[in-house]
C-alpha cells in the first residue's frame, strides 16, 4: 500500500550515500523529485531539513525530512510495504543483513581515509592493512547469507535489496578512485565473491540508471585532490 | 507473542553495549541466561558466535547468534512482538529514533578517548563532547516536546532511551572520576532530566554497575593508558 504524496530527495550526484537512496526508490518504483545540492552553497531547505549534520541525502516525504541513508532505506521499506522488499521478512535474516551492511559501511570508511592520507602524502600502510584484513573477513564470512553459497542472481524480477544496495554503493563506484590514484586494494583475485556480486549488481537496469559516469567521478576526484593538496611553502 | 526457546546473552558488566541488550531483554520481560565474559580470556563460545569482531554483546537465540547492539535491539523488537515496544510503531517516529541513536554512536569512542588524554588534549576532547551534547539537548526537544516522561509500568523506556542510558546513565560516576562537570542541569536541562527519569526505572537500576566497581574499573583503564598517572 503506498502513500500518495510528495517524495523529494536532496542529494549530490557523486555521493554513494545518495546513490543508495536513489536506488532504493527506483527499485521500489517510487516516484520522486530529485534536487541536486551544491555542497559549497547548500540550499536553505537542506539546512532546515538536516540542521544536525547539514548533509545529503535527505528524503522529504510529505514535507517531513528523514536523514541518514540507512535510516531512509528502512523508512522506505516500512512505508511502501508492497514488494520488492528491501530487507527480508525473517527477523534473523534482517539482523544478518543489517550486520553486514553496517560492517561494509565501516570498512568503506577506511578506504576513504586511506585516500585522504594518500592525498596528504602520509603513510597509508596501516590503514590499508586494516582495510584488507576486514575485507578478507567479509569475503570469507558473508557467504553465510548467500543461499547455496552462490552470489545473487538479479534476473526474473529479483531486485537488489538493502544489503545489495549498501555493497554496491561502496564497491560499485570505487573504480574512479582506483583510476585516479592508481590504487586498487579491492581486486577480483583476492575477493572473487564480493567482486562478482558487485558485477552482477552493476548489470541491473535500476543500478545502471543511478550510477554516475566514471569519467565525471574521476574529474571530480581530480579537482578535490588539487584542493586538498597542502600548499607548498 | 514470544518466541519460546533459549535466549543467552554474552556480555561484560562495564560494557555500555552489553548493558543495552540486558536492559532491552529485562524491559520486554524475556527470560534469558547471562554469561559474563572476561574480555582478556574470551570463551570459546563467544569466539565461535562472533568470529568477526569477537566482541560483546552477542545474543544467542535458539543457538543462532546476533551481534551489534543496535541490530540486537531491532531483532528483539521484531521477534518478541508484544508490548512494550522498543521502537515506536509510526515509520516517521522510528526514523527519528534511529537517526538520534546513530547520532549518539560516536560518543562511546569519544568518551573512551578521554581516558587516554590529559591536560589540554583532555580539555579539547571534553569541549567536543559538550558541543555534541548541545546538539543532542536541542534535538531531544523533537523526541520529548513535553519533557521526558516519568517512566512507569505503562510507559517503559524504549530504543532511544536505552541507547542514551547506556552512554550517560553513569555520567555522574565518570565525572567524579575525572573531577570535572560536563552534564550540568543549567546547560543540559532536558538531558539531565532524562538521566534522572531513567535512574528511577527498576530495570535500569538492575543493570547499572555499582559506583565503586565502576570507579575501580576506570582507574584500571586510566593506569593502563597513562601509566605515569596515579
mmCIF file with all atom_site columns, N, CA and C in Angstrom, chain A residues 164-231:
data_model
loop_
_atom_site.group_PDB
_atom_site.id
_atom_site.type_symbol
_atom_site.label_atom_id
_atom_site.label_alt_id
_atom_site.label_comp_id
_atom_site.label_asym_id
_atom_site.label_entity_id
_atom_site.label_seq_id
_atom_site.pdbx_PDB_ins_code
_atom_site.Cartn_x
_atom_site.Cartn_y
_atom_site.Cartn_z
_atom_site.occupancy
_atom_site.B_iso_or_equiv
_atom_site.pdbx_formal_charge
_atom_site.auth_seq_id
_atom_site.auth_comp_id
_atom_site.auth_asym_id
_atom_site.auth_atom_id
_atom_site.pdbx_PDB_model_num
ATOM 1   N N  . UNK A 1 164 ? 22.436 -5.457  -0.769  1.00 0.00 ? 164 UNK A N  1
ATOM 2   C CA . UNK A 1 164 ? 22.975 -5.295  -2.124  1.00 0.00 ? 164 UNK A CA 1
ATOM 3   C C  . UNK A 1 164 ? 23.265 -3.826  -2.388  1.00 0.00 ? 164 UNK A C  1
ATOM 4   N N  . UNK A 1 165 ? 22.328 -2.984  -1.995  1.00 0.00 ? 165 UNK A N  1
ATOM 5   C CA . UNK A 1 165 ? 22.466 -1.540  -2.221  1.00 0.00 ? 165 UNK A CA 1
ATOM 6   C C  . UNK A 1 165 ? 23.677 -0.993  -1.469  1.00 0.00 ? 165 UNK A C  1
ATOM 7   N N  . UNK A 1 166 ? 23.821 -1.383  -0.222  1.00 0.00 ? 166 UNK A N  1
ATOM 8   C CA . UNK A 1 166 ? 24.964 -0.912  0.572   1.00 0.00 ? 166 UNK A CA 1
ATOM 9   C C  . UNK A 1 166 ? 26.275 -1.382  -0.069  1.00 0.00 ? 166 UNK A C  1
ATOM 10  N N  . UNK A 1 167 ? 26.317 -2.639  -0.438  1.00 0.00 ? 167 UNK A N  1
ATOM 11  C CA . UNK A 1 167 ? 27.516 -3.221  -1.043  1.00 0.00 ? 167 UNK A CA 1
ATOM 12  C C  . UNK A 1 167 ? 27.881 -2.474  -2.311  1.00 0.00 ? 167 UNK A C  1
ATOM 13  N N  . UNK A 1 168 ? 26.893 -2.263  -3.174  1.00 0.00 ? 168 UNK A N  1
ATOM 14  C CA . UNK A 1 168 ? 27.169 -1.620  -4.452  1.00 0.00 ? 168 UNK A CA 1
ATOM 15  C C  . UNK A 1 168 ? 27.618 -0.174  -4.262  1.00 0.00 ? 168 UNK A C  1
ATOM 16  N N  . UNK A 1 169 ? 26.986 0.530   -3.336  1.00 0.00 ? 169 UNK A N  1
ATOM 17  C CA . UNK A 1 169 ? 27.318 1.946   -3.129  1.00 0.00 ? 169 UNK A CA 1
ATOM 18  C C  . UNK A 1 169 ? 28.771 2.092   -2.717  1.00 0.00 ? 169 UNK A C  1
ATOM 19  N N  . UNK A 1 170 ? 29.286 1.087   -2.083  1.00 0.00 ? 170 UNK A N  1
ATOM 20  C CA . UNK A 1 170 ? 30.657 1.098   -1.606  1.00 0.00 ? 170 UNK A CA 1
ATOM 21  C C  . UNK A 1 170 ? 31.608 0.542   -2.665  1.00 0.00 ? 170 UNK A C  1
ATOM 22  N N  . UNK A 1 171 ? 31.303 -0.626  -3.242  1.00 0.00 ? 171 UNK A N  1
ATOM 23  C CA . UNK A 1 171 ? 32.237 -1.283  -4.152  1.00 0.00 ? 171 UNK A CA 1
ATOM 24  C C  . UNK A 1 171 ? 31.999 -0.996  -5.625  1.00 0.00 ? 171 UNK A C  1
ATOM 25  N N  . UNK A 1 172 ? 30.793 -0.584  -5.965  1.00 0.00 ? 172 UNK A N  1
ATOM 26  C CA . UNK A 1 172 ? 30.443 -0.442  -7.378  1.00 0.00 ? 172 UNK A CA 1
ATOM 27  C C  . UNK A 1 172 ? 30.945 0.841   -8.012  1.00 0.00 ? 172 UNK A C  1
ATOM 28  N N  . UNK A 1 173 ? 31.364 1.780   -7.179  1.00 0.00 ? 173 UNK A N  1
ATOM 29  C CA . UNK A 1 173 ? 31.773 3.070   -7.730  1.00 0.00 ? 173 UNK A CA 1
ATOM 30  C C  . UNK A 1 173 ? 33.211 3.379   -7.367  1.00 0.00 ? 173 UNK A C  1
ATOM 31  N N  . UNK A 1 174 ? 33.942 2.366   -6.919  1.00 0.00 ? 174 UNK A N  1
ATOM 32  C CA . UNK A 1 174 ? 35.304 2.644   -6.448  1.00 0.00 ? 174 UNK A CA 1
ATOM 33  C C  . UNK A 1 174 ? 36.302 2.716   -7.596  1.00 0.00 ? 174 UNK A C  1
ATOM 34  N N  . UNK A 1 175 ? 35.875 2.338   -8.793  1.00 0.00 ? 175 UNK A N  1
ATOM 35  C CA . UNK A 1 175 ? 36.854 2.309   -9.893  1.00 0.00 ? 175 UNK A CA 1
ATOM 36  C C  . UNK A 1 175 ? 37.347 3.699   -10.292 1.00 0.00 ? 175 UNK A C  1
ATOM 37  N N  . UNK A 1 176 ? 36.559 4.718   -10.024 1.00 0.00 ? 176 UNK A N  1
ATOM 38  C CA . UNK A 1 176 ? 37.014 6.079   -10.340 1.00 0.00 ? 176 UNK A CA 1
ATOM 39  C C  . UNK A 1 176 ? 38.228 6.443   -9.485  1.00 0.00 ? 176 UNK A C  1
ATOM 40  N N  . UNK A 1 177 ? 38.114 6.173   -8.176  1.00 0.00 ? 177 UNK A N  1
ATOM 41  C CA . UNK A 1 177 ? 39.226 6.469   -7.270  1.00 0.00 ? 177 UNK A CA 1
ATOM 42  C C  . UNK A 1 177 ? 40.436 5.614   -7.643  1.00 0.00 ? 177 UNK A C  1
ATOM 43  N N  . UNK A 1 178 ? 40.156 4.356   -8.020  1.00 0.00 ? 178 UNK A N  1
ATOM 44  C CA . UNK A 1 178 ? 41.247 3.457   -8.392  1.00 0.00 ? 178 UNK A CA 1
ATOM 45  C C  . UNK A 1 178 ? 42.000 4.009   -9.595  1.00 0.00 ? 178 UNK A C  1
ATOM 46  N N  . UNK A 1 179 ? 41.235 4.508   -10.572 1.00 0.00 ? 179 UNK A N  1
ATOM 47  C CA . UNK A 1 179 ? 41.883 5.027   -11.783 1.00 0.00 ? 179 UNK A CA 1
ATOM 48  C C  . UNK A 1 179 ? 42.733 6.238   -11.450 1.00 0.00 ? 179 UNK A C  1
ATOM 49  N N  . UNK A 1 180 ? 42.179 7.140   -10.646 1.00 0.00 ? 180 UNK A N  1
ATOM 50  C CA . UNK A 1 180 ? 42.887 8.379   -10.362 1.00 0.00 ? 180 UNK A CA 1
ATOM 51  C C  . UNK A 1 180 ? 44.106 8.151   -9.495  1.00 0.00 ? 180 UNK A C  1
ATOM 52  N N  . UNK A 1 181 ? 43.948 7.337   -8.457  1.00 0.00 ? 181 UNK A N  1
ATOM 53  C CA . UNK A 1 181 ? 45.041 7.161   -7.508  1.00 0.00 ? 181 UNK A CA 1
ATOM 54  C C  . UNK A 1 181 ? 45.956 6.002   -7.868  1.00 0.00 ? 181 UNK A C  1
ATOM 55  N N  . UNK A 1 182 ? 45.556 5.217   -8.867  1.00 0.00 ? 182 UNK A N  1
ATOM 56  C CA . UNK A 1 182 ? 46.349 4.047   -9.241  1.00 0.00 ? 182 UNK A CA 1
ATOM 57  C C  . UNK A 1 182 ? 46.453 3.095   -8.069  1.00 0.00 ? 182 UNK A C  1
ATOM 58  N N  . UNK A 1 183 ? 45.376 3.040   -7.298  1.00 0.00 ? 183 UNK A N  1
ATOM 59  C CA . UNK A 1 183 ? 45.438 2.312   -6.035  1.00 0.00 ? 183 UNK A CA 1
ATOM 60  C C  . UNK A 1 183 ? 44.223 1.417   -5.953  1.00 0.00 ? 183 UNK A C  1
ATOM 61  N N  . UNK A 1 184 ? 44.453 0.112   -5.974  1.00 0.00 ? 184 UNK A N  1
ATOM 62  C CA . UNK A 1 184 ? 43.316 -0.796  -6.045  1.00 0.00 ? 184 UNK A CA 1
ATOM 63  C C  . UNK A 1 184 ? 43.446 -1.918  -5.033  1.00 0.00 ? 184 UNK A C  1
ATOM 64  N N  . UNK A 1 185 ? 43.069 -1.644  -3.792  1.00 0.00 ? 185 UNK A N  1
ATOM 65  C CA . UNK A 1 185 ? 43.161 -2.706  -2.799  1.00 0.00 ? 185 UNK A CA 1
ATOM 66  C C  . UNK A 1 185 ? 42.084 -3.771  -2.985  1.00 0.00 ? 185 UNK A C  1
ATOM 67  N N  . UNK A 1 186 ? 40.981 -3.412  -3.627  1.00 0.00 ? 186 UNK A N  1
ATOM 68  C CA . UNK A 1 186 ? 39.896 -4.368  -3.813  1.00 0.00 ? 186 UNK A CA 1
ATOM 69  C C  . UNK A 1 186 ? 40.037 -5.003  -5.193  1.00 0.00 ? 186 UNK A C  1
ATOM 70  N N  . UNK A 1 187 ? 40.583 -6.220  -5.232  1.00 0.00 ? 187 UNK A N  1
ATOM 71  C CA . UNK A 1 187 ? 40.791 -6.893  -6.517  1.00 0.00 ? 187 UNK A CA 1
ATOM 72  C C  . UNK A 1 187 ? 39.875 -8.111  -6.614  1.00 0.00 ? 187 UNK A C  1
ATOM 73  N N  . UNK A 1 188 ? 39.539 -8.459  -7.847  1.00 0.00 ? 188 UNK A N  1
ATOM 74  C CA . UNK A 1 188 ? 38.691 -9.632  -8.066  1.00 0.00 ? 188 UNK A CA 1
ATOM 75  C C  . UNK A 1 188 ? 39.423 -10.916 -7.679  1.00 0.00 ? 188 UNK A C  1
ATOM 76  N N  . UNK A 1 189 ? 40.760 -10.883 -7.764  1.00 0.00 ? 189 UNK A N  1
ATOM 77  C CA . UNK A 1 189 ? 41.539 -12.079 -7.425  1.00 0.00 ? 189 UNK A CA 1
ATOM 78  C C  . UNK A 1 189 ? 41.428 -12.380 -5.942  1.00 0.00 ? 189 UNK A C  1
ATOM 79  N N  . UNK A 1 190 ? 41.555 -11.308 -5.152  1.00 0.00 ? 190 UNK A N  1
ATOM 80  C CA . UNK A 1 190 ? 41.537 -11.516 -3.713  1.00 0.00 ? 190 UNK A CA 1
ATOM 81  C C  . UNK A 1 190 ? 40.109 -11.649 -3.190  1.00 0.00 ? 190 UNK A C  1
ATOM 82  N N  . UNK A 1 191 ? 39.154 -11.030 -3.890  1.00 0.00 ? 191 UNK A N  1
ATOM 83  C CA . UNK A 1 191 ? 37.771 -11.000 -3.402  1.00 0.00 ? 191 UNK A CA 1
ATOM 84  C C  . UNK A 1 191 ? 36.797 -11.467 -4.477  1.00 0.00 ? 191 UNK A C  1
ATOM 85  N N  . UNK A 1 192 ? 36.902 -12.732 -4.893  1.00 0.00 ? 192 UNK A N  1
ATOM 86  C CA . UNK A 1 192 ? 36.067 -13.195 -6.011  1.00 0.00 ? 192 UNK A CA 1
ATOM 87  C C  . UNK A 1 192 ? 34.569 -13.093 -5.749  1.00 0.00 ? 192 UNK A C  1
ATOM 88  N N  . UNK A 1 193 ? 34.148 -13.412 -4.532  1.00 0.00 ? 193 UNK A N  1
ATOM 89  C CA . UNK A 1 193 ? 32.704 -13.391 -4.255  1.00 0.00 ? 193 UNK A CA 1
ATOM 90  C C  . UNK A 1 193 ? 32.177 -11.961 -4.270  1.00 0.00 ? 193 UNK A C  1
ATOM 91  N N  . UNK A 1 194 ? 32.869 -11.083 -3.529  1.00 0.00 ? 194 UNK A N  1
ATOM 92  C CA . UNK A 1 194 ? 32.410 -9.696  -3.455  1.00 0.00 ? 194 UNK A CA 1
ATOM 93  C C  . UNK A 1 194 ? 32.477 -9.029  -4.831  1.00 0.00 ? 194 UNK A C  1
ATOM 94  N N  . UNK A 1 195 ? 33.519 -9.357  -5.597  1.00 0.00 ? 195 UNK A N  1
ATOM 95  C CA . UNK A 1 195 ? 33.680 -8.731  -6.915  1.00 0.00 ? 195 UNK A CA 1
ATOM 96  C C  . UNK A 1 195 ? 32.593 -9.206  -7.879  1.00 0.00 ? 195 UNK A C  1
ATOM 97  N N  . UNK A 1 196 ? 32.308 -10.505 -7.857  1.00 0.00 ? 196 UNK A N  1
ATOM 98  C CA . UNK A 1 196 ? 31.284 -10.986 -8.810  1.00 0.00 ? 196 UNK A CA 1
ATOM 99  C C  . UNK A 1 196 ? 29.895 -10.525 -8.380  1.00 0.00 ? 196 UNK A C  1
ATOM 100 N N  . UNK A 1 197 ? 29.691 -10.379 -7.090  1.00 0.00 ? 197 UNK A N  1
ATOM 101 C CA . UNK A 1 197 ? 28.418 -9.852  -6.579  1.00 0.00 ? 197 UNK A CA 1
ATOM 102 C C  . UNK A 1 197 ? 28.230 -8.416  -7.063  1.00 0.00 ? 197 UNK A C  1
ATOM 103 N N  . UNK A 1 198 ? 29.295 -7.624  -6.941  1.00 0.00 ? 198 UNK A N  1
ATOM 104 C CA . UNK A 1 198 ? 29.228 -6.235  -7.391  1.00 0.00 ? 198 UNK A CA 1
ATOM 105 C C  . UNK A 1 198 ? 28.964 -6.171  -8.890  1.00 0.00 ? 198 UNK A C  1
ATOM 106 N N  . UNK A 1 199 ? 29.631 -7.033  -9.640  1.00 0.00 ? 199 UNK A N  1
ATOM 107 C CA . UNK A 1 199 ? 29.461 -7.040  -11.100 1.00 0.00 ? 199 UNK A CA 1
ATOM 108 C C  . UNK A 1 199 ? 28.020 -7.381  -11.468 1.00 0.00 ? 199 UNK A C  1
ATOM 109 N N  . UNK A 1 200 ? 27.451 -8.381  -10.794 1.00 0.00 ? 200 UNK A N  1
ATOM 110 C CA . UNK A 1 200 ? 26.066 -8.768  -11.062 1.00 0.00 ? 200 UNK A CA 1
ATOM 111 C C  . UNK A 1 200 ? 25.131 -7.575  -10.818 1.00 0.00 ? 200 UNK A C  1
ATOM 112 N N  . UNK A 1 201 ? 25.424 -6.830  -9.755  1.00 0.00 ? 201 UNK A N  1
ATOM 113 C CA . UNK A 1 201 ? 24.602 -5.655  -9.435  1.00 0.00 ? 201 UNK A CA 1
ATOM 114 C C  . UNK A 1 201 ? 24.747 -4.572  -10.496 1.00 0.00 ? 201 UNK A C  1
ATOM 115 N N  . UNK A 1 202 ? 25.965 -4.405  -11.007 1.00 0.00 ? 202 UNK A N  1
ATOM 116 C CA . UNK A 1 202 ? 26.206 -3.323  -11.963 1.00 0.00 ? 202 UNK A CA 1
ATOM 117 C C  . UNK A 1 202 ? 25.419 -3.520  -13.249 1.00 0.00 ? 202 UNK A C  1
ATOM 118 N N  . UNK A 1 203 ? 24.936 -4.743  -13.461 1.00 0.00 ? 203 UNK A N  1
ATOM 119 C CA . UNK A 1 203 ? 24.192 -5.017  -14.696 1.00 0.00 ? 203 UNK A CA 1
ATOM 120 C C  . UNK A 1 203 ? 22.687 -4.847  -14.538 1.00 0.00 ? 203 UNK A C  1
ATOM 121 N N  . UNK A 1 204 ? 22.235 -4.593  -13.329 1.00 0.00 ? 204 UNK A N  1
ATOM 122 C CA . UNK A 1 204 ? 20.798 -4.398  -13.091 1.00 0.00 ? 204 UNK A CA 1
ATOM 123 C C  . UNK A 1 204 ? 20.387 -3.029  -13.631 1.00 0.00 ? 204 UNK A C  1
ATOM 124 N N  . UNK A 1 205 ? 19.309 -2.964  -14.411 1.00 0.00 ? 205 UNK A N  1
ATOM 125 C CA . UNK A 1 205 ? 18.910 -1.685  -15.035 1.00 0.00 ? 205 UNK A CA 1
ATOM 126 C C  . UNK A 1 205 ? 18.789 -0.523  -14.063 1.00 0.00 ? 205 UNK A C  1
ATOM 127 N N  . UNK A 1 206 ? 18.126 -0.727  -12.914 1.00 0.00 ? 206 UNK A N  1
ATOM 128 C CA . UNK A 1 206 ? 17.968 0.379   -11.955 1.00 0.00 ? 206 UNK A CA 1
ATOM 129 C C  . UNK A 1 206 ? 19.324 0.855   -11.445 1.00 0.00 ? 206 UNK A C  1
ATOM 130 N N  . UNK A 1 207 ? 20.250 -0.059  -11.308 1.00 0.00 ? 207 UNK A N  1
ATOM 131 C CA . UNK A 1 207 ? 21.584 0.295   -10.821 1.00 0.00 ? 207 UNK A CA 1
ATOM 132 C C  . UNK A 1 207 ? 22.321 1.118   -11.877 1.00 0.00 ? 207 UNK A C  1
ATOM 133 N N  . UNK A 1 208 ? 22.211 0.705   -13.121 1.00 0.00 ? 208 UNK A N  1
ATOM 134 C CA . UNK A 1 208 ? 22.857 1.462   -14.204 1.00 0.00 ? 208 UNK A CA 1
ATOM 135 C C  . UNK A 1 208 ? 22.306 2.888   -14.244 1.00 0.00 ? 208 UNK A C  1
ATOM 136 N N  . UNK A 1 209 ? 21.014 2.991   -14.048 1.00 0.00 ? 209 UNK A N  1
ATOM 137 C CA . UNK A 1 209 ? 20.330 4.287   -14.045 1.00 0.00 ? 209 UNK A CA 1
ATOM 138 C C  . UNK A 1 209 ? 20.903 5.270   -13.051 1.00 0.00 ? 209 UNK A C  1
ATOM 139 N N  . UNK A 1 210 ? 21.289 4.814   -11.893 1.00 0.00 ? 210 UNK A N  1
ATOM 140 C CA . UNK A 1 210 ? 21.692 5.738   -10.823 1.00 0.00 ? 210 UNK A CA 1
ATOM 141 C C  . UNK A 1 210 ? 23.201 5.880   -10.673 1.00 0.00 ? 210 UNK A C  1
ATOM 142 N N  . UNK A 1 211 ? 23.959 5.022   -11.376 1.00 0.00 ? 211 UNK A N  1
ATOM 143 C CA . UNK A 1 211 ? 25.422 5.070   -11.211 1.00 0.00 ? 211 UNK A CA 1
ATOM 144 C C  . UNK A 1 211 ? 25.987 6.258   -11.980 1.00 0.00 ? 211 UNK A C  1
ATOM 145 N N  . UNK A 1 212 ? 26.742 7.134   -11.309 1.00 0.00 ? 212 UNK A N  1
ATOM 146 C CA . UNK A 1 212 ? 27.308 8.282   -12.022 1.00 0.00 ? 212 UNK A CA 1
ATOM 147 C C  . UNK A 1 212 ? 28.398 7.803   -12.985 1.00 0.00 ? 212 UNK A C  1
ATOM 148 N N  . UNK A 1 213 ? 28.553 8.504   -14.106 1.00 0.00 ? 213 UNK A N  1
ATOM 149 C CA . UNK A 1 213 ? 29.567 8.098   -15.080 1.00 0.00 ? 213 UNK A CA 1
ATOM 150 C C  . UNK A 1 213 ? 30.967 8.181   -14.473 1.00 0.00 ? 213 UNK A C  1
ATOM 151 N N  . UNK A 1 214 ? 31.776 7.177   -14.732 1.00 0.00 ? 214 UNK A N  1
ATOM 152 C CA . UNK A 1 214 ? 33.110 7.099   -14.131 1.00 0.00 ? 214 UNK A CA 1
ATOM 153 C C  . UNK A 1 214 ? 33.953 8.313   -14.486 1.00 0.00 ? 214 UNK A C  1
ATOM 154 N N  . UNK A 1 215 ? 33.872 8.753   -15.749 1.00 0.00 ? 215 UNK A N  1
ATOM 155 C CA . UNK A 1 215 ? 34.726 9.876   -16.185 1.00 0.00 ? 215 UNK A CA 1
ATOM 156 C C  . UNK A 1 215 ? 34.409 11.138  -15.385 1.00 0.00 ? 215 UNK A C  1
ATOM 157 N N  . UNK A 1 216 ? 33.136 11.330  -15.091 1.00 0.00 ? 216 UNK A N  1
ATOM 158 C CA . UNK A 1 216 ? 32.714 12.501  -14.318 1.00 0.00 ? 216 UNK A CA 1
ATOM 159 C C  . UNK A 1 216 ? 33.260 12.415  -12.895 1.00 0.00 ? 216 UNK A C  1
ATOM 160 N N  . UNK A 1 217 ? 33.235 11.201  -12.325 1.00 0.00 ? 217 UNK A N  1
ATOM 161 C CA . UNK A 1 217 ? 33.743 10.996  -10.965 1.00 0.00 ? 217 UNK A CA 1
ATOM 162 C C  . UNK A 1 217 ? 35.255 11.210  -10.908 1.00 0.00 ? 217 UNK A C  1
ATOM 163 N N  . UNK A 1 218 ? 35.945 10.703  -11.934 1.00 0.00 ? 218 UNK A N  1
ATOM 164 C CA . UNK A 1 218 ? 37.402 10.863  -11.976 1.00 0.00 ? 218 UNK A CA 1
ATOM 165 C C  . UNK A 1 218 ? 37.752 12.342  -11.987 1.00 0.00 ? 218 UNK A C  1
ATOM 166 N N  . UNK A 1 219 ? 37.039 13.115  -12.812 1.00 0.00 ? 219 UNK A N  1
ATOM 167 C CA . UNK A 1 219 ? 37.264 14.562  -12.905 1.00 0.00 ? 219 UNK A CA 1
ATOM 168 C C  . UNK A 1 219 ? 37.033 15.238  -11.556 1.00 0.00 ? 219 UNK A C  1
ATOM 169 N N  . UNK A 1 220 ? 35.949 14.835  -10.894 1.00 0.00 ? 220 UNK A N  1
ATOM 170 C CA . UNK A 1 220 ? 35.626 15.421  -9.588  1.00 0.00 ? 220 UNK A CA 1
ATOM 171 C C  . UNK A 1 220 ? 36.714 15.123  -8.571  1.00 0.00 ? 220 UNK A C  1
ATOM 172 N N  . UNK A 1 221 ? 37.157 13.859  -8.547  1.00 0.00 ? 221 UNK A N  1
ATOM 173 C CA . UNK A 1 221 ? 38.187 13.467  -7.588  1.00 0.00 ? 221 UNK A CA 1
ATOM 174 C C  . UNK A 1 221 ? 39.486 14.208  -7.864  1.00 0.00 ? 221 UNK A C  1
ATOM 175 N N  . UNK A 1 222 ? 39.755 14.413  -9.160  1.00 0.00 ? 222 UNK A N  1
ATOM 176 C CA . UNK A 1 222 ? 40.967 15.135  -9.544  1.00 0.00 ? 222 UNK A CA 1
ATOM 177 C C  . UNK A 1 222 ? 40.921 16.554  -8.978  1.00 0.00 ? 222 UNK A C  1
ATOM 178 N N  . UNK A 1 223 ? 39.776 17.205  -9.134  1.00 0.00 ? 223 UNK A N  1
ATOM 179 C CA . UNK A 1 223 ? 39.593 18.569  -8.608  1.00 0.00 ? 223 UNK A CA 1
ATOM 180 C C  . UNK A 1 223 ? 39.716 18.588  -7.091  1.00 0.00 ? 223 UNK A C  1
ATOM 181 N N  . UNK A 1 224 ? 39.076 17.613  -6.418  1.00 0.00 ? 224 UNK A N  1
ATOM 182 C CA . UNK A 1 224 ? 39.121 17.560  -4.966  1.00 0.00 ? 224 UNK A CA 1
ATOM 183 C C  . UNK A 1 224 ? 40.538 17.345  -4.483  1.00 0.00 ? 224 UNK A C  1
ATOM 184 N N  . UNK A 1 225 ? 41.284 16.523  -5.221  1.00 0.00 ? 225 UNK A N  1
ATOM 185 C CA . UNK A 1 225 ? 42.653 16.219  -4.821  1.00 0.00 ? 225 UNK A CA 1
ATOM 186 C C  . UNK A 1 225 ? 43.509 17.475  -4.870  1.00 0.00 ? 225 UNK A C  1
ATOM 187 N N  . UNK A 1 226 ? 43.312 18.258  -5.913  1.00 0.00 ? 226 UNK A N  1
ATOM 188 C CA . UNK A 1 226 ? 44.062 19.515  -6.041  1.00 0.00 ? 226 UNK A CA 1
ATOM 189 C C  . UNK A 1 226 ? 43.735 20.432  -4.862  1.00 0.00 ? 226 UNK A C  1
ATOM 190 N N  . UNK A 1 227 ? 42.459 20.490  -4.517  1.00 0.00 ? 227 UNK A N  1
ATOM 191 C CA . UNK A 1 227 ? 42.061 21.355  -3.413  1.00 0.00 ? 227 UNK A CA 1
ATOM 192 C C  . UNK A 1 227 ? 42.610 20.892  -2.081  1.00 0.00 ? 227 UNK A C  1
ATOM 193 N N  . UNK A 1 228 ? 42.830 19.581  -1.955  1.00 0.00 ? 228 UNK A N  1
ATOM 194 C CA . UNK A 1 228 ? 43.304 19.043  -0.693  1.00 0.00 ? 228 UNK A CA 1
ATOM 195 C C  . UNK A 1 228 ? 44.809 19.110  -0.532  1.00 0.00 ? 228 UNK A C  1
ATOM 196 N N  . UNK A 1 229 ? 45.519 19.211  -1.644  1.00 0.00 ? 229 UNK A N  1
ATOM 197 C CA . UNK A 1 229 ? 46.975 19.171  -1.550  1.00 0.00 ? 229 UNK A CA 1
ATOM 198 C C  . UNK A 1 229 ? 47.471 20.307  -0.672  1.00 0.00 ? 229 UNK A C  1
ATOM 199 N N  . UNK A 1 230 ? 48.350 19.975  0.277   1.00 0.00 ? 230 UNK A N  1
ATOM 200 C CA . UNK A 1 230 ? 48.867 21.043  1.157   1.00 0.00 ? 230 UNK A CA 1
ATOM 201 C C  . UNK A 1 230 ? 49.638 22.055  0.326   1.00 0.00 ? 230 UNK A C  1
ATOM 202 N N  . UNK A 1 231 ? 49.542 23.305  0.740   1.00 0.00 ? 231 UNK A N  1
ATOM 203 C CA . UNK A 1 231 ? 50.238 24.354  -0.007  1.00 0.00 ? 231 UNK A CA 1
ATOM 204 C C  . UNK A 1 231 ? 51.736 24.186  0.141   1.00 0.00 ? 231 UNK A C  1
#
